[in-house]
Coordinates of N, CA, C and O in Angstrom, one line a residue:
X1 N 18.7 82.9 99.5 CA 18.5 81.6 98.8 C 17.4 81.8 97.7 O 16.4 82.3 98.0
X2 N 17.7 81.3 96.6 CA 16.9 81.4 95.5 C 15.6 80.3 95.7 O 15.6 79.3 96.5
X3 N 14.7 80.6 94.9 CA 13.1 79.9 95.1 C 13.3 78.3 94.8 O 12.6 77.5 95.4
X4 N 14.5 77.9 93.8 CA 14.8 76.6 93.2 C 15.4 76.2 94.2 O 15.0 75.2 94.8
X5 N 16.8 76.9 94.9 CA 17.0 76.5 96.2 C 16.5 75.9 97.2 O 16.7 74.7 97.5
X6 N 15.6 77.1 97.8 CA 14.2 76.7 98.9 C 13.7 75.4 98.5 O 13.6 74.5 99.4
X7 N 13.3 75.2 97.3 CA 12.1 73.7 96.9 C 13.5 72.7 96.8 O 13.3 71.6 97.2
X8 N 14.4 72.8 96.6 CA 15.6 71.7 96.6 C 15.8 71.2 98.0 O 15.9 70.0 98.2
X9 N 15.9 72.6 99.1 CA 16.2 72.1 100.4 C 14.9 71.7 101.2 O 15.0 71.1 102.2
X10 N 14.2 71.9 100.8 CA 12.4 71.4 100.9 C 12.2 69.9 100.7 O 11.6 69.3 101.6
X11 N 12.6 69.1 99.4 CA 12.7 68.0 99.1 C 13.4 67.3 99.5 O 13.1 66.1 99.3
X12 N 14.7 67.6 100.1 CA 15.4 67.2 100.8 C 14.9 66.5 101.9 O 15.0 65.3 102.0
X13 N 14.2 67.5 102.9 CA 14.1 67.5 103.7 C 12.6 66.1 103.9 O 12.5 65.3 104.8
X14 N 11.6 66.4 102.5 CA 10.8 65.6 102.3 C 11.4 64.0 102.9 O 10.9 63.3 103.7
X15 N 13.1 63.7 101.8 CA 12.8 62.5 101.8 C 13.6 61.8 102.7 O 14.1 60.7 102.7
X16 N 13.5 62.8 103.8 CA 14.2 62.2 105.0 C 13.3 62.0 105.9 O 13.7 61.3 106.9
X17 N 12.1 62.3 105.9 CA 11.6 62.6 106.8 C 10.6 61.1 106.2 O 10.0 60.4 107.0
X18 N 10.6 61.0 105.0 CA 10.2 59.4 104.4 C 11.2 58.3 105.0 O 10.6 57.2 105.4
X19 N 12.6 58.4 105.1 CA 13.3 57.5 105.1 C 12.8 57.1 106.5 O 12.7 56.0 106.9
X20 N 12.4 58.2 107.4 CA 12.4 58.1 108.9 C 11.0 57.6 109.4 O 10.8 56.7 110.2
X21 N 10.1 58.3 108.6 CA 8.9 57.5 108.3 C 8.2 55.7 107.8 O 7.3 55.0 108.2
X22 N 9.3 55.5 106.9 CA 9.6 54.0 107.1 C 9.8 53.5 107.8 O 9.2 52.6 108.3
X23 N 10.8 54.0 108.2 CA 11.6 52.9 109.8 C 11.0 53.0 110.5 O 10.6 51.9 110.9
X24 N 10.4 54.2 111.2 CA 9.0 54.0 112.1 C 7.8 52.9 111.6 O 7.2 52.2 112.4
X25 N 7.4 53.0 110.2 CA 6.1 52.2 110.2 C 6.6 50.6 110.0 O 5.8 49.7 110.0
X26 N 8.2 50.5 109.9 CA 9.0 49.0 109.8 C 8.8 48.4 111.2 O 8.8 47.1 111.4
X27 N 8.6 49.8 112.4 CA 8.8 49.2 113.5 C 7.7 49.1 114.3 O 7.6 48.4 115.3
X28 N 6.8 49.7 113.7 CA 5.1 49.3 113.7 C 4.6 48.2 113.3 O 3.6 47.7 113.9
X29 N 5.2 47.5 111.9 CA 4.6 46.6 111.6 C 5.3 45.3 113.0 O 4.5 44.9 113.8
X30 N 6.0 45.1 113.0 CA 7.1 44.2 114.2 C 6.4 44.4 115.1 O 6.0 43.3 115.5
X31 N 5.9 45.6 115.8 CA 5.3 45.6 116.7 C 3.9 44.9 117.4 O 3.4 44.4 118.4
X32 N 3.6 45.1 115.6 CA 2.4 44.4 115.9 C 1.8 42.6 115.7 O 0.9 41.9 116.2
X33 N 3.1 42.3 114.4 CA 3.3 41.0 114.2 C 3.5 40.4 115.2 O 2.9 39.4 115.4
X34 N 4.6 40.8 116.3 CA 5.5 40.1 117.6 C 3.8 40.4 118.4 O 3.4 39.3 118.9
X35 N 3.2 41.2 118.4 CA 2.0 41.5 119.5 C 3.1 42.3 120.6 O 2.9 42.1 121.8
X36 N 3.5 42.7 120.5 CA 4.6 43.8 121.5 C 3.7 44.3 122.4 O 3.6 43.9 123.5
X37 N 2.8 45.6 121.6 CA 1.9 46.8 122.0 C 1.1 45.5 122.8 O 1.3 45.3 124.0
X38 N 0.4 45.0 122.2 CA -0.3 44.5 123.6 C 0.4 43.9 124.4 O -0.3 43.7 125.4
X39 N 1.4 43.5 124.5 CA 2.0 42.7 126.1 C 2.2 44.3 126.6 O 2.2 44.4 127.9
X40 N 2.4 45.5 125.8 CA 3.1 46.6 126.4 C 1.7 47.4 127.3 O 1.4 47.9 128.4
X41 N 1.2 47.1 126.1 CA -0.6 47.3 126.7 C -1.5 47.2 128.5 O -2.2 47.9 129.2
X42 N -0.7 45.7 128.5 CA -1.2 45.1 129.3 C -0.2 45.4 130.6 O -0.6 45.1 131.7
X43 N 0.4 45.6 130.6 CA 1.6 46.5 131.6 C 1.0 47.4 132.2 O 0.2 48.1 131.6
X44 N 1.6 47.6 133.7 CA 0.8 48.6 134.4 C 1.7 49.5 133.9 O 2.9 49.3 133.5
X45 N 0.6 51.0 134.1 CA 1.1 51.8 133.0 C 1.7 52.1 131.7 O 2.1 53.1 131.1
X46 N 1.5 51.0 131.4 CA 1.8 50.5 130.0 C 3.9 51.4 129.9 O 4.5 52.2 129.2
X47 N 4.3 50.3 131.0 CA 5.6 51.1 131.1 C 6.8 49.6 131.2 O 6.4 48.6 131.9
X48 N 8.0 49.6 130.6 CA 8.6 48.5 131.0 C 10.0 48.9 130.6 O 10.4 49.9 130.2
X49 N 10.7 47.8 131.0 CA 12.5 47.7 130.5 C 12.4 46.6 130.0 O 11.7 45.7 130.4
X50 N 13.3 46.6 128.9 CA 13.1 45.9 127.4 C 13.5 44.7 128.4 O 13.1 43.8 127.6
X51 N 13.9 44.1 129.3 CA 14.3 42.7 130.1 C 12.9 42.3 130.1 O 12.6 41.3 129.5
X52 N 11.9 43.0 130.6 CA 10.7 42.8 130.7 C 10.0 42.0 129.8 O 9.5 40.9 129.6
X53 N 10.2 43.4 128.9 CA 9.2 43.2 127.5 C 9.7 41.5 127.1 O 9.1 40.5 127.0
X54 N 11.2 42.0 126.8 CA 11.8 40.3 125.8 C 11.0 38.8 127.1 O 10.3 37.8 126.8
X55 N 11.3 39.3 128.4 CA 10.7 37.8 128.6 C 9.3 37.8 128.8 O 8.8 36.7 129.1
X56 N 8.5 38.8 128.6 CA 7.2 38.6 128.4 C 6.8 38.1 127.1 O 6.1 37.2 127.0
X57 N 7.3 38.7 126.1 CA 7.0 38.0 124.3 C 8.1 36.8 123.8 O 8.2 36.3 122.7
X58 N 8.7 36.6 124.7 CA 9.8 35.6 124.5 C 10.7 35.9 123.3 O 11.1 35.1 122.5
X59 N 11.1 37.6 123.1 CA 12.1 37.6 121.9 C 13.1 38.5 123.2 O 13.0 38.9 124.4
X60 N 14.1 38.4 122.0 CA 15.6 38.8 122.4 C 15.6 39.8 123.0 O 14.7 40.6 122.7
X61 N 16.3 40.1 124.0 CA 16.4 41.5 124.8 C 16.6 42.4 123.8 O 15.6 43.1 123.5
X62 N 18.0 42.5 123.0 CA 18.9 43.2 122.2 C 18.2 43.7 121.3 O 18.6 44.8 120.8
X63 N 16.8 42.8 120.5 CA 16.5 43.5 119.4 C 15.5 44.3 120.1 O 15.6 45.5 120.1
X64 N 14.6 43.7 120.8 CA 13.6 44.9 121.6 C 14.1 46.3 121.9 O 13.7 47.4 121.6
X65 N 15.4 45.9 122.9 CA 16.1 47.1 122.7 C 16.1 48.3 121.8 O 15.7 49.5 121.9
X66 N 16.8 47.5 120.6 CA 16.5 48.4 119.7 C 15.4 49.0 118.8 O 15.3 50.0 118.2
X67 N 14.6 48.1 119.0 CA 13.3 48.5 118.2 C 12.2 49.5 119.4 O 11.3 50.2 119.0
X68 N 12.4 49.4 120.7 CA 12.0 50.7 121.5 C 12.9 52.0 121.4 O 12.4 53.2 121.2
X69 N 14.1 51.8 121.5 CA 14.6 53.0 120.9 C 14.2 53.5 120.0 O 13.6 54.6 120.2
X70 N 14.4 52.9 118.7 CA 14.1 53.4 117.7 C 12.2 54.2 117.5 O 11.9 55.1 116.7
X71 N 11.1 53.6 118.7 CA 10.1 54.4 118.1 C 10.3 55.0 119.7 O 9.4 54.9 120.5
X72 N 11.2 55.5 120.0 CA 11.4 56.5 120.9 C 11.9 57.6 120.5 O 11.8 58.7 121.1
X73 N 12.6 57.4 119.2 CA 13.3 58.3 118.5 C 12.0 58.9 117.3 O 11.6 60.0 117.1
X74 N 11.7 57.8 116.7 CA 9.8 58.7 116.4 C 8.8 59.1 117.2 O 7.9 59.7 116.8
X75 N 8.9 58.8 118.4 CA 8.0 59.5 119.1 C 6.9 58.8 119.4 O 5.9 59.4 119.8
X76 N 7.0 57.6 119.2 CA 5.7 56.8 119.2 C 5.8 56.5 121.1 O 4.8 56.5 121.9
X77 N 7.1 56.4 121.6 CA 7.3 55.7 122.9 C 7.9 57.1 123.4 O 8.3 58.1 122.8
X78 N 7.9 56.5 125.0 CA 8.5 57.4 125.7 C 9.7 57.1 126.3 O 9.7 55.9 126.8
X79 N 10.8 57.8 126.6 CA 12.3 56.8 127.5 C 12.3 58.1 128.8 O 12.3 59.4 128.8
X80 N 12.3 56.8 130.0 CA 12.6 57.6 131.0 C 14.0 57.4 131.7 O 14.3 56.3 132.2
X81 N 14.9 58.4 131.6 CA 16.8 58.2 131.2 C 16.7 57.6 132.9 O 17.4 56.6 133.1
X82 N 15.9 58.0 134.1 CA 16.4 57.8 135.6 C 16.0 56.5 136.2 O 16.3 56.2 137.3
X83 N 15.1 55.9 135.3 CA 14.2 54.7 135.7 C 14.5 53.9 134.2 O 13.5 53.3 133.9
X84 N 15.3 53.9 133.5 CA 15.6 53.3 132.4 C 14.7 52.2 131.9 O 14.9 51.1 131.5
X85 N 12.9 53.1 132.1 CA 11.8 52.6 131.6 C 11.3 53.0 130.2 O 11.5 54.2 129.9
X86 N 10.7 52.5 129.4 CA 10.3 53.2 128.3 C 8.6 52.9 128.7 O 8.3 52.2 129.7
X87 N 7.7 53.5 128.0 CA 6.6 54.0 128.0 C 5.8 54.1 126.9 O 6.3 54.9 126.1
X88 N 4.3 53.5 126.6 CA 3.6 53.3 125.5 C 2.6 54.9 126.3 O 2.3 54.9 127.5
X89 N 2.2 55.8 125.6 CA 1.5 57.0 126.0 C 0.1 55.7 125.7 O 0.0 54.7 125.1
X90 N -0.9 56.6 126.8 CA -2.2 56.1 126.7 C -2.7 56.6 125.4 O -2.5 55.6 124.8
X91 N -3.0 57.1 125.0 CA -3.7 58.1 123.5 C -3.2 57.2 122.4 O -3.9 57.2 121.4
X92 N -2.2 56.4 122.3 CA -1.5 55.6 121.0 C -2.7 54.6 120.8 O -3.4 54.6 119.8
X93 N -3.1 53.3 122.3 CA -3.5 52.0 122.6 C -4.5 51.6 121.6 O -4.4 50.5 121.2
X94 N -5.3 52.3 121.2 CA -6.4 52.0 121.0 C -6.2 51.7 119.3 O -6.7 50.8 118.6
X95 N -4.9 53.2 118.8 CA -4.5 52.4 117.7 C -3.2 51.3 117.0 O -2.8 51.0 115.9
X96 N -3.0 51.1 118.2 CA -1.3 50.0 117.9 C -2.0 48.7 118.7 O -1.1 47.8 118.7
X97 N -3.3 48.2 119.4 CA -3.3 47.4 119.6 C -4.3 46.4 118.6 O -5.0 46.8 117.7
X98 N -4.2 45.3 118.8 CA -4.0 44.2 117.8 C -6.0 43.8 117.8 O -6.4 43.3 118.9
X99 N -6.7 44.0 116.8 CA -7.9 43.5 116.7 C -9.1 44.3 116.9 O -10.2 43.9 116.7
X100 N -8.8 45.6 117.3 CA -9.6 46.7 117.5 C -9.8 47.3 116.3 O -8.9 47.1 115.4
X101 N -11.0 48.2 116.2 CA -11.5 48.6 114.9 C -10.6 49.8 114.6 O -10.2 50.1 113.4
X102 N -10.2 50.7 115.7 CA -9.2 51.9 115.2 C -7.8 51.0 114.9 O -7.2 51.5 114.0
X103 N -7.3 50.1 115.4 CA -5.9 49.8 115.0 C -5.5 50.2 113.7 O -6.1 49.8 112.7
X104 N -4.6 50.8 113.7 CA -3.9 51.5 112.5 C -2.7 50.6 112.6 O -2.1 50.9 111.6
X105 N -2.2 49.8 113.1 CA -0.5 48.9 113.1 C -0.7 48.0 112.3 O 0.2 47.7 111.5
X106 N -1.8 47.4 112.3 CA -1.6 46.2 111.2 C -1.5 46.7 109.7 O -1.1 45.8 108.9
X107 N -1.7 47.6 109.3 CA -1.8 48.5 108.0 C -0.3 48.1 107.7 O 0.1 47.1 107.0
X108 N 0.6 48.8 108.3 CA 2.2 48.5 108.2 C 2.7 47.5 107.6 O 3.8 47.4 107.0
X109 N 1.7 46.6 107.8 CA 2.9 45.2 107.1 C 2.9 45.0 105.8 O 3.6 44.2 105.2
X110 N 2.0 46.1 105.3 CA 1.9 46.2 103.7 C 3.2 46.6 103.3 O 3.8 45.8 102.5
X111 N 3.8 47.9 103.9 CA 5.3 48.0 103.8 C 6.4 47.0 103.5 O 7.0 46.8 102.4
X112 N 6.5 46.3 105.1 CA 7.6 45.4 105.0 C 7.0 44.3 103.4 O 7.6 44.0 102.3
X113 N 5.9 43.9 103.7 CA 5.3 42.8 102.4 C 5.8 42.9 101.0 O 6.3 42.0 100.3
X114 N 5.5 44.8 100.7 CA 5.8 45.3 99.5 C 7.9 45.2 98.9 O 8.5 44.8 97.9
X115 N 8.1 46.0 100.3 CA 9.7 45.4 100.9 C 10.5 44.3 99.8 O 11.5 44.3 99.2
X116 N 9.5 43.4 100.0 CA 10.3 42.0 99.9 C 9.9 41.8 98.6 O 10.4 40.7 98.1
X117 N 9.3 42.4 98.0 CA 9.1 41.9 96.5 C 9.9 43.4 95.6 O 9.4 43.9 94.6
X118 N 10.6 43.7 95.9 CA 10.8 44.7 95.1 C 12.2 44.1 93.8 O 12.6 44.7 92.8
X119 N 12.4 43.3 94.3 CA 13.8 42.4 93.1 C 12.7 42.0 92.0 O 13.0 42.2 90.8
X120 N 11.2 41.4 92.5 CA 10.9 40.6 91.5 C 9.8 42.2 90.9 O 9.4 42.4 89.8
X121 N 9.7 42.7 91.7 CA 9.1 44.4 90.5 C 10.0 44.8 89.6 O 9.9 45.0 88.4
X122 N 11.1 45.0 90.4 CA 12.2 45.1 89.3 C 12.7 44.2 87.8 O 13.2 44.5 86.8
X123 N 12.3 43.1 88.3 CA 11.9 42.0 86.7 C 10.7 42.7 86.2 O 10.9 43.0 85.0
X124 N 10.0 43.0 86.4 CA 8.5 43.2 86.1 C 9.1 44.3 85.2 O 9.3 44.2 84.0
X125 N 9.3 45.4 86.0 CA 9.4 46.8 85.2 C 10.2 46.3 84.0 O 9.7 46.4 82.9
X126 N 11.1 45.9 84.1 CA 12.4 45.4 83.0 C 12.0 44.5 81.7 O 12.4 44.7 80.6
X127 N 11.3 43.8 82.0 CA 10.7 42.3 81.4 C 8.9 42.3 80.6 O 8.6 41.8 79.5
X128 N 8.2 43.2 81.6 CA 7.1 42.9 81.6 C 6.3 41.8 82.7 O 6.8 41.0 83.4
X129 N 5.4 41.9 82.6 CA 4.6 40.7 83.0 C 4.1 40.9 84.2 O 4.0 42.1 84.5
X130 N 3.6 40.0 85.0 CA 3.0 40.8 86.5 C 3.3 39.9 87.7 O 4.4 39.3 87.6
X131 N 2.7 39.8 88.7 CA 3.6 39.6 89.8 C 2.0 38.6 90.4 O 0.9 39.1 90.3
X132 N 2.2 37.4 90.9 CA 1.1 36.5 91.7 C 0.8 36.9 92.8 O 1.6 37.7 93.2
X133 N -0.1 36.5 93.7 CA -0.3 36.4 95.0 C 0.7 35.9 95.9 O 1.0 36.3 97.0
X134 N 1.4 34.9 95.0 CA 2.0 33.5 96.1 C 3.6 34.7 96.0 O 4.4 34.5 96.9
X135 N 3.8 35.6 95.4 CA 5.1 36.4 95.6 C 5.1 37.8 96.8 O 6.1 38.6 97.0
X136 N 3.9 37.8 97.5 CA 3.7 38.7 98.2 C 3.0 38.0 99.4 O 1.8 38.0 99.7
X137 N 4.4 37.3 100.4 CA 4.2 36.5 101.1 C 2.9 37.4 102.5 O 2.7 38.6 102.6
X138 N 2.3 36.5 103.2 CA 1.2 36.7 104.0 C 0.3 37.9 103.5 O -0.3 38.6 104.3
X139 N 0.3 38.1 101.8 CA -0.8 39.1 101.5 C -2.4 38.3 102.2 O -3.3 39.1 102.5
X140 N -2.5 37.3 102.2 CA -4.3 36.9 102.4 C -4.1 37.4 103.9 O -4.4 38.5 104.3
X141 N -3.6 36.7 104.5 CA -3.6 36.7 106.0 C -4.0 38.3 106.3 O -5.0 38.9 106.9
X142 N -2.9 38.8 105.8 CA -2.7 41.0 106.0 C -4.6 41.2 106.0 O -5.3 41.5 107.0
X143 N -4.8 41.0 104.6 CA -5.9 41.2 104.6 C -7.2 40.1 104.7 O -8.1 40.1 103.8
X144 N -7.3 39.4 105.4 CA -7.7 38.6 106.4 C -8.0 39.4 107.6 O -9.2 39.2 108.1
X145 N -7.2 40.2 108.3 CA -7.1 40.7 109.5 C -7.4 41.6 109.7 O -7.7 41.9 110.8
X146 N -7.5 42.6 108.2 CA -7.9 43.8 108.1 C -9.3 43.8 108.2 O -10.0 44.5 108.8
X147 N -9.6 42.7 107.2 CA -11.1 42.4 107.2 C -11.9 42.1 108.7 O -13.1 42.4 108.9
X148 N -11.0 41.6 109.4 CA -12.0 41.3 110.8 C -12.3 42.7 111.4 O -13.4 43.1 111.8
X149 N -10.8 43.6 111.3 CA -10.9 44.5 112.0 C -12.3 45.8 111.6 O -12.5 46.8 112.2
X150 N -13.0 45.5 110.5 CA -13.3 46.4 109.7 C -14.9 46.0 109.4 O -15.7 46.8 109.0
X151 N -15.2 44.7 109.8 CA -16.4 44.6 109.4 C -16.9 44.3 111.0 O -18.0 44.1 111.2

């Protein structure tokens, strides 16, 4: 394999590992908007089946479902195949729960935030001109929260 090769299949590899990286921090920010991690938190052993989780936070079984899979598949969670439990590791808590000075989850929602304005960046780049506050829905709040966490 030639050296242009190598850095071709290199970059590749970079932006998969981005695409996979988003969806994990997509399902970080959810996690932390719903308050998931802490109902998950608050679990002995910090261990449940998504029947649990949905009627403890009062959302859908089906999407919980899916959204523990999925940071099962990043590795944020754990699935136990014989006890069809999943599992928050102790070592995560301190940064996926909601109001503590290490929480790192609320950072995420800059993502999804950024997410939703990208039609109207897309005017921007095309057109000119700049983009308001009021188009980057819950930016005060995001950082509102960041601010508690931090000072």
């Amino acid at each position: 394999m030639s050296a242009n090769e190598e850095k071709a299949a290199a970059f590749k590899a970079k932006l998969g590992n981005a695409l996979n990286q988003s969806a994990m921090g997509t399902c970080l920010s959810l996690g932390h908007r719903l308050r998931l991690f802490d109902a998950i938190i608050d679990m002995p052993g910090s261990t449940f089946t998504t029947h649990i989780l949905a009627e403890k936070t009062g959302c859908n079984e089906r999407y919980i479902r899916e959204w523990a899979s999925a940071l099962t598949c990043a590795q944020v969670l754990t699935f136990d195949v014989s006890k069809k439990t999943f599992t928050l590791p102790e070592y995560t808590h301190k940064f996926l729960k909601s109001g503590t000075v290490d929480t790192q989850a609320s950072f995420f929602q800059f993502i999804t935030m950024f997410g939703a304005v990208e039609d109207d960046l897309m005017q921007v780049f095309q057109n000119g001109g700049g983009l308001g506050y009021d188009k980057f829905k819950n930016f005060h709040a995001i950082m509102a929260e960041d601010s508690e966490q931090s000072v």
